[in-house]
XYZ file of C-alpha atoms in Angstrom:
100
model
C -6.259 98.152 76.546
C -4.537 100.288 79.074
C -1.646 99.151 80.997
C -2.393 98.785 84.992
C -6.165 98.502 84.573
C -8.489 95.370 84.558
C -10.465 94.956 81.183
C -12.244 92.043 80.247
C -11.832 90.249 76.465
C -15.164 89.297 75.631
C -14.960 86.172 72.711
C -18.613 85.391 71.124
C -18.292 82.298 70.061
C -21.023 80.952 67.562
C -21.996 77.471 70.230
C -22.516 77.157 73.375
C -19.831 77.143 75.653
C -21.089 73.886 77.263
C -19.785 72.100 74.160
C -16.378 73.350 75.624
C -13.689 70.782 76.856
C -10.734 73.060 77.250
C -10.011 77.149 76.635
C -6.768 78.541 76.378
C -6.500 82.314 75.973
C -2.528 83.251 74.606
C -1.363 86.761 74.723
C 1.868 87.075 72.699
C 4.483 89.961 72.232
C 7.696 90.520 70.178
C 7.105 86.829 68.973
C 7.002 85.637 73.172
C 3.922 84.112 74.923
C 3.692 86.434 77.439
C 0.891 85.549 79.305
C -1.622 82.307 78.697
C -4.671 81.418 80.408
C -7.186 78.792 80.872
C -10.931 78.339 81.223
C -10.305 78.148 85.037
C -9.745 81.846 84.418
C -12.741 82.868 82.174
C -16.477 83.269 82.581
C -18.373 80.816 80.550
C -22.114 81.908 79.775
C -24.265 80.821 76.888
C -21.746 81.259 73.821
C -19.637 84.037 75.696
C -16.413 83.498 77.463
C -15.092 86.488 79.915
C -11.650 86.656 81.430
C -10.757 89.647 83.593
C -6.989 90.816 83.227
C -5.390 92.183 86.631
C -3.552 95.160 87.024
C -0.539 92.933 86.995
C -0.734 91.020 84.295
C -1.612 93.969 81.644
C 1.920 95.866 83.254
C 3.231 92.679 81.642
C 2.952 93.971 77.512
C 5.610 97.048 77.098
C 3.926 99.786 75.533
C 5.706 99.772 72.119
C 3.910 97.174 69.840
C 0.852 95.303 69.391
C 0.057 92.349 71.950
C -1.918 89.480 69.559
C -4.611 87.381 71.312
C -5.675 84.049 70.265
C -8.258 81.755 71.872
C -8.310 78.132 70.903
C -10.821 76.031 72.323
C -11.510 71.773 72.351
C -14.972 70.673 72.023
C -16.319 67.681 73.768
C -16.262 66.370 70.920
C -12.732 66.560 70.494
C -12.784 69.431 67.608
C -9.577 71.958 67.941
C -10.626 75.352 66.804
C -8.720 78.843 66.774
C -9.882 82.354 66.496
C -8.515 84.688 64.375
C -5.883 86.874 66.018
C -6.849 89.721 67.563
C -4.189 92.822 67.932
C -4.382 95.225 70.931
C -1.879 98.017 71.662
C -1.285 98.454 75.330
C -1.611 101.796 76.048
C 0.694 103.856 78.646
C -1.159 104.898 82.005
C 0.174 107.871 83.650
C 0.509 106.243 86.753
C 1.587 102.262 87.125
C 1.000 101.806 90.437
C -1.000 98.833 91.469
C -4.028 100.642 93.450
C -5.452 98.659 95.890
C-alpha cells in the first residue's frame, strides 16, 4: 500500500455478505487504532466486501512499520467473527500531495 494513493482491501469471506449485520474494518499502528471503518464504507457483493482508502486516510500510517488490518464482522445471526490480521507496510510516495 502506498501512502497518498486510493487502494481497495478486498476480504473474501467464505458466506454471503447478506448474512452480515455489522462490518468494522480496524487499521492499527505502533499499538494505536488509527483509522476504523464501517460497512457504510465498504462494498458488499456476494461474499466480497470492498472499501476504498482516500488519499487522506493512507497519509495517516507513517512509513516506518507495519499497519495490521483486522475485519470483524456480526452475522444476523448474532455470530462475532474476526479475520486473521493482515500486515501492510505503507510505502513512501515521492510526492504527498493530495491531487485532485
Amino acid at each position: 500500500m502506498y501512502r497518498a494513493t486510493t487502494p481497495t482491501h478486498i476480504f473474501t469471506l467464505p458466506f454471503r455478505t447478506d448474512l452480515l449485520k455489522t462490518v468494522q474494518i480496524t487499521y492499527k499502528q505502533f499499538d494505536k487504532i488509527i483509522l476504523q471503518k464501517t460497512g457504510r464504507d465498504c462494498t458488499l457483493t456476494n461474499n466480497a466486501i470492498k472499501l476504498e482508502l482516500t488519499q487522506e486516510e493512507t497519509l495517516l500510517f507513517a512509513p516506518t512499520a507495519w499497519v495490521q488490518i483486522q475485519l470483524r464482522v456480526v452475522t444476523t445471526e448474532g455470530k462475532v467473527m474476526a479475520s486473521k490480521i493482515e500486515k501492510k507496510w505503507p510505502k513512501e510516495c515521492l510526492d504527498e500531495e493530495v491531487l485532485e
